[in-house]
Structure formats: C-alpha cells, structure tokens
mmCIF file of C-alpha atoms in Angstrom:
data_model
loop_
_atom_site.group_PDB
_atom_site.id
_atom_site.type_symbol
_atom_site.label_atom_id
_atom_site.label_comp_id
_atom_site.label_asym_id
_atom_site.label_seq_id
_atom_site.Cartn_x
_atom_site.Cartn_y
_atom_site.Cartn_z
ATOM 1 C CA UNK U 20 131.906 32.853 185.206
ATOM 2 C CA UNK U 21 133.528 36.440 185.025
ATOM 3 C CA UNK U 22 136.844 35.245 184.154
ATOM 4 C CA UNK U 23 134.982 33.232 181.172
ATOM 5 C CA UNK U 24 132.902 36.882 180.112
ATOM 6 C CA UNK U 25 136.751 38.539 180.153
ATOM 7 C CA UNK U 26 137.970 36.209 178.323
ATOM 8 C CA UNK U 27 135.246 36.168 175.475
ATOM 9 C CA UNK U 28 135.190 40.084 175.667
ATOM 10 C CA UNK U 29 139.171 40.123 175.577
ATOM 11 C CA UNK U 30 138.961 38.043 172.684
ATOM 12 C CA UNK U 31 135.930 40.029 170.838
ATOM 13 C CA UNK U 32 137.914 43.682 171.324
ATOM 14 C CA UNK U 33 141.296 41.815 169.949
ATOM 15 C CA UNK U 34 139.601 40.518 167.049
ATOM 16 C CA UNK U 35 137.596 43.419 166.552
ATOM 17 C CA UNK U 36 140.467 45.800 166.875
ATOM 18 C CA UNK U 37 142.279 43.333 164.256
ATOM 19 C CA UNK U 38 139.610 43.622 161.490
ATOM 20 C CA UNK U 39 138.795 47.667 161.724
ATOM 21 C CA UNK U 40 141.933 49.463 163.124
ATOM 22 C CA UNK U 41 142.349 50.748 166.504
ATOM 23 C CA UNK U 42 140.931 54.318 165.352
ATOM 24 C CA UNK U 43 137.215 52.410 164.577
ATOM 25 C CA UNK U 44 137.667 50.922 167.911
ATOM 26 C CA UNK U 45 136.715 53.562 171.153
ATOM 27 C CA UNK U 46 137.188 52.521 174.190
ATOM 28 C CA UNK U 47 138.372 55.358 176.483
ATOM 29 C CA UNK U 48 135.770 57.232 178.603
ATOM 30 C CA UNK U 49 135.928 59.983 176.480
ATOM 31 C CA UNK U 50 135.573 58.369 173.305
ATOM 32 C CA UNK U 51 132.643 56.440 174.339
ATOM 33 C CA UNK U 52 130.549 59.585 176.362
ATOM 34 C CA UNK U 53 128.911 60.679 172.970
ATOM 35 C CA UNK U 54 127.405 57.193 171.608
ATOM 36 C CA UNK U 55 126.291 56.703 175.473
ATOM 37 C CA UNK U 56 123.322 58.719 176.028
ATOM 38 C CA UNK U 57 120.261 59.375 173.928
ATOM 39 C CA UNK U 58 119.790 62.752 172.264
ATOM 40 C CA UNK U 59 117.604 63.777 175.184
ATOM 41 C CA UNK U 60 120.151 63.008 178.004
ATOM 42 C CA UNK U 61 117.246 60.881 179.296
ATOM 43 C CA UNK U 62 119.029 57.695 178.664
ATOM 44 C CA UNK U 63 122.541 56.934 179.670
ATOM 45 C CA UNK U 64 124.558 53.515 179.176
ATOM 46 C CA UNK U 65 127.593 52.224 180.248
ATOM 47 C CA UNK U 66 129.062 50.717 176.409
ATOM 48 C CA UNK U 67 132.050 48.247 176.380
ATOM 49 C CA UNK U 68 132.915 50.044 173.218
ATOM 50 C CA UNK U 69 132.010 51.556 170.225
ATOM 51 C CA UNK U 70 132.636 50.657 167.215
ATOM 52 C CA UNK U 71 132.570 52.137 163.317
ATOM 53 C CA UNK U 72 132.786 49.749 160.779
ATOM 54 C CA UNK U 73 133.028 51.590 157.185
ATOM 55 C CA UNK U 74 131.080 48.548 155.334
ATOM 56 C CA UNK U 75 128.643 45.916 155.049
ATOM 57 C CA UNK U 76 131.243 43.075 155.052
ATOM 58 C CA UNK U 77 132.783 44.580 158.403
ATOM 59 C CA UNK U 78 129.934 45.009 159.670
ATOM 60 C CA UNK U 79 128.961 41.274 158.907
ATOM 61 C CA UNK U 80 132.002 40.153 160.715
ATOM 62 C CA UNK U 81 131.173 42.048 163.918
ATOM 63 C CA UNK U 82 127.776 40.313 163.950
ATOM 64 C CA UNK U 83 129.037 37.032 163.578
ATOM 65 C CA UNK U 84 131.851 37.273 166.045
ATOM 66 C CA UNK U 85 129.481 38.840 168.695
ATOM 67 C CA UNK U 86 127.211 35.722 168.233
ATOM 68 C CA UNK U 87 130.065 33.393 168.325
ATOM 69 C CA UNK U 88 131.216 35.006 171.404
ATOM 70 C CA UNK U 89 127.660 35.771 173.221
ATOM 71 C CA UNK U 90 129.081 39.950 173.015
ATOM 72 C CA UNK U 91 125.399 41.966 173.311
ATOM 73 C CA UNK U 92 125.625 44.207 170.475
ATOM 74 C CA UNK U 93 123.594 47.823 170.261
ATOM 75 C CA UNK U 94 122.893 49.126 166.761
ATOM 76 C CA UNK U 95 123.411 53.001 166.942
ATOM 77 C CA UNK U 96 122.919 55.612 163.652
ATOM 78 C CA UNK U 97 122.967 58.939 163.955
ATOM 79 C CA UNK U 98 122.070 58.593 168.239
ATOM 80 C CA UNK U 99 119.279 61.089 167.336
ATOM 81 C CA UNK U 100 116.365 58.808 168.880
ATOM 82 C CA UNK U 101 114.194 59.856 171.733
ATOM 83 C CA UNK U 102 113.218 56.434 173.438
ATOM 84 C CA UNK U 103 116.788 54.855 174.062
ATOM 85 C CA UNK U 104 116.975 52.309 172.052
ATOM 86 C CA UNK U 105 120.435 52.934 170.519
ATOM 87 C CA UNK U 106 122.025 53.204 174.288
ATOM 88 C CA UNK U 107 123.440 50.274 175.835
ATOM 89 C CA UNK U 108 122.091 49.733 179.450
ATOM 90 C CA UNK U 109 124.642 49.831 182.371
ATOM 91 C CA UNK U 110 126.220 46.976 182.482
ATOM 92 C CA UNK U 111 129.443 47.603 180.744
ATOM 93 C CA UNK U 112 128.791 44.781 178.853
ATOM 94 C CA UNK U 113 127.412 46.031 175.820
ATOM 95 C CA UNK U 114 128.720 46.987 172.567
ATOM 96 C CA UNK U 115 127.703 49.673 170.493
ATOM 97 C CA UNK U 116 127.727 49.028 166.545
ATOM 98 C CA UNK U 117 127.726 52.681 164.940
ATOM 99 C CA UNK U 118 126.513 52.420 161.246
ATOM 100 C CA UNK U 119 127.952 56.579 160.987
ATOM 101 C CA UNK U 120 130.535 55.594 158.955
ATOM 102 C CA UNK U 121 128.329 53.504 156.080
ATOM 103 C CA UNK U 122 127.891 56.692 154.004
ATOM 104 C CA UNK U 123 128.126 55.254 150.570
ATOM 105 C CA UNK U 124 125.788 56.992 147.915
ATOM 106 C CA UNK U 125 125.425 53.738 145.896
ATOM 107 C CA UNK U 126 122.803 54.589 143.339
ATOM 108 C CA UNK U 127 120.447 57.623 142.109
ATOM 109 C CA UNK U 128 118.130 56.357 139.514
ATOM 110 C CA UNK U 129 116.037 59.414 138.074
ATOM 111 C CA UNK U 130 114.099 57.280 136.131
ATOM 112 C CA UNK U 131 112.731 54.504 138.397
ATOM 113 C CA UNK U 132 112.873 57.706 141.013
ATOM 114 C CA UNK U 133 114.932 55.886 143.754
ATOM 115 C CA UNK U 134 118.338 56.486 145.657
ATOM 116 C CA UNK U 135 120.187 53.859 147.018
ATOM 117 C CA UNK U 136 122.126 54.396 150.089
ATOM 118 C CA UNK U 137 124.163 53.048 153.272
ATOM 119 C CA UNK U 138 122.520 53.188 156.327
ATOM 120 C CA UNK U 139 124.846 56.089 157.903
ATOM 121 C CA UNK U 140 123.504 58.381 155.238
ATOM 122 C CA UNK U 141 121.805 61.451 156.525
ATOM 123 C CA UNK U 142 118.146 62.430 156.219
ATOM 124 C CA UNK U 143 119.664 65.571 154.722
ATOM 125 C CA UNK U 144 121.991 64.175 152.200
ATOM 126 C CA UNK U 145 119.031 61.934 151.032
ATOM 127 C CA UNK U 146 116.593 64.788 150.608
ATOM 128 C CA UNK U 147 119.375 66.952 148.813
ATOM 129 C CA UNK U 148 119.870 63.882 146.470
ATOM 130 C CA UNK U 149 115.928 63.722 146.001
ATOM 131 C CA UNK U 150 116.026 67.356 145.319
ATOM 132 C CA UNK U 151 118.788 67.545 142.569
ATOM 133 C CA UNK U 152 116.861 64.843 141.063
ATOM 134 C CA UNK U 153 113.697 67.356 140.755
ATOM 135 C CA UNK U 154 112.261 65.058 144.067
ATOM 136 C CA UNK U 155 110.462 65.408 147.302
ATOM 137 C CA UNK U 156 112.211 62.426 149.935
ATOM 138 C CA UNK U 157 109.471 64.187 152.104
ATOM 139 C CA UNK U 158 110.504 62.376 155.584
ATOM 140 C CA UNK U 159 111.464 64.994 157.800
ATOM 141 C CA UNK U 160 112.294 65.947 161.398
ATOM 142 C CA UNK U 161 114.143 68.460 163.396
ATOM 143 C CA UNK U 162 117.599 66.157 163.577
ATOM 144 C CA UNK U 163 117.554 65.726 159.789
ATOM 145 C CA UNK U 164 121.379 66.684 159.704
ATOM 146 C CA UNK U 165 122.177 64.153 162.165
ATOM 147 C CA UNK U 166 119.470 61.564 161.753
ATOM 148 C CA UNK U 167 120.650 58.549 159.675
ATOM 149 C CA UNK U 168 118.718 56.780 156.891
ATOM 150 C CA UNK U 169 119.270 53.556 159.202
ATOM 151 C CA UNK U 170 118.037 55.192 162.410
ATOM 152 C CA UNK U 171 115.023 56.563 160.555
ATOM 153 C CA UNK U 172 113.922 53.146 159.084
ATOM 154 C CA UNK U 173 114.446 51.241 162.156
ATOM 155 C CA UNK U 174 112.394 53.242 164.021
ATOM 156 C CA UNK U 175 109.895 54.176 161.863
ATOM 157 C CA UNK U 176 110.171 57.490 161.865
ATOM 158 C CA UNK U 177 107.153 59.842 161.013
ATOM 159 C CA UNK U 178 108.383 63.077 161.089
ATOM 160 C CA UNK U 179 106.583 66.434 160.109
ATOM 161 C CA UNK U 180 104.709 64.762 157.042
ATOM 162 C CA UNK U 181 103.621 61.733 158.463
ATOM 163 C CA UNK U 182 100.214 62.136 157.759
ATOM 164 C CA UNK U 183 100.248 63.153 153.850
ATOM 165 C CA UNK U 184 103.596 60.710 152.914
ATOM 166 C CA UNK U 185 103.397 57.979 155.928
ATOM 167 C CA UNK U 186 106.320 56.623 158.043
ATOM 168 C CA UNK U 187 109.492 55.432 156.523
ATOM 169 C CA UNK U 188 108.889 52.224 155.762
ATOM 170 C CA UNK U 189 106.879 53.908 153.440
ATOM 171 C CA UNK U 190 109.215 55.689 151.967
ATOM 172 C CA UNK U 191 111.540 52.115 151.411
ATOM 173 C CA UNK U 192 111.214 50.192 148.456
ATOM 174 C CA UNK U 193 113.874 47.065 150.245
ATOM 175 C CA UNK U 194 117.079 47.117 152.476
ATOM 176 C CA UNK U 195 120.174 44.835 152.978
ATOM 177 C CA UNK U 196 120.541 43.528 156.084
ATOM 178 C CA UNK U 197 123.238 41.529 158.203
ATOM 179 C CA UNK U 198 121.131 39.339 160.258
ATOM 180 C CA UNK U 199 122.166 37.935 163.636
ATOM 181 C CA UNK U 200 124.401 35.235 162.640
ATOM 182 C CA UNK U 201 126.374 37.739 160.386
ATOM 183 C CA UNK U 202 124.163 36.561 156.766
ATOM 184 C CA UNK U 203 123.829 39.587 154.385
ATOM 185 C CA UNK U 204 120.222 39.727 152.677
ATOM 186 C CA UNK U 205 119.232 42.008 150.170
#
C-alpha cells in the first residue's frame, strides 16, 4: 500500500512539474513553511507541495490529475484565513493548490457596475478598481492586501461592513469554477 501511494504521488509531482515548471512547483522545507500554517500560527500542516498554477486551464489539469491519482488537494488564496481551512493536515500527503498567481483583471464594466477577476486578485486591487470606477466594493477586513477575491468568496467573508453590504456572496454576481473532476463552469 505505501509503495502504491509513492508511486501515484511520484507520478502526480512528475506530471505536475511537467505542465507548470519546476519554479510553480515547491517542494523544499523552506519553500513550503509559508503556505503551511494559517495566518494565526494556530494551524500548521505538513503539505506534499505547493503548487501555483498561473490559469484556469492549469489549474483544471491539476484537479483532474489529483482525482485520477486519489492526490488530496488543499485550495489556498491569499492563506489569510483564521479557521485552517487552507492548511493541509499532517500527513504529508496533501497538496496545496495556491490560486496567488490567477491575478488576471479580466473585465471592468462601468456601466453594468461589475469587475471581473481571477481568484488570486486582492481585496485591495478590487476595491481600487471599484474606486477608479467612482465605486464602493465595500467588503473589507484587516488582510485586505493579502486577502484574495477567492479566499474571500469561499469563505464568506463579512468583514467590517457586513451588516450594511452583507457577506461576499453578496457582493458576487457568478464565478467559474473547476469542479472535482477538472470540468470548468461558468
């Protein structure tokens, strides 16, 4: 049974490695300390790796090999959650899937009043876009620099303002997905 897991995990990282580069790929100690631990320092995994996929189609590929291969995969934005659930759990058998590097800007519409972004996309950047566009994106929390549009919606962040504007979902007229076979809906 552990030969078979080194095997499929030998064969994910290869692959992996193949599709994004070796400099999207971390999998030294060092490399992988600042995606392991919550923003807190309450939580603290043990990730196989990390990787930084720069779009939706590489990201789709992950997704699909990981099911193929049964590879546990941890979605992690900007890591500025307090509850842990972007950190992998001990086992060293985890891999994290940073969106950071999905930072396309892919629309600003000042007439229907929406923006249209990747999920690694700061809070910040999106409230600077709403601003220069004479809007309020009025989400907002202490980690807005760091927090990603991604990590906000799929936690449902409230923020400051939660009780005049409401969470983020909110805030979200309709995201693209990669579901867990590696499908893209939008």
């Amino acid at each position: 049974m552990h030969s078979e897991v080194e095997s499929r995990t030998g064969e994910f990282l290869k692959q992996v490695t193949s599709l994004l580069g070796d400099a999207a790929v971390k999998v030294s100690a060092q490399d992988l300390e600042p995606y392991s631990t919550d923003w807190r320092k309450r939580y603290v995994g043990k990730p196989l790796a990390v990787l930084l996929p720069s779009d939706i189609r590489q990201v789709s590929e992950i997704v699909r090999l990981a099911n193929r291969l049964k590879i546990p995969l941890v979605p992690q934005g900007g890591n500025t959650g307090l509850s842990g659930g972007a950190t992998p759990d001990q086992s060293g058998q985890q891999v994290i899937l940073s969106l950071a590097r999905l930072q396309r800007v892919r629309s600003q519409d000042a007439a229907n009043k929406t923006i249209t972004v990747e999920a690694g996309v700061t809070l910040k950047q999106v409230q600077e876009i709403a601003e220069s566009m004479g809007l309020l994106f009025p989400l907002s929390l202490g980690a807005e620099g760091s927090a990603t549009i991604g990590g906000n919606l799929a936690t449902n962040a409230g923020g400051t303002a939660v009780l005049r504007y409401g969470n983020a979902r909110n805030l979200c007229l309709g995201i693209e997905v990669v579901t867990a076979n590696g499908e893209v809906w939008d």
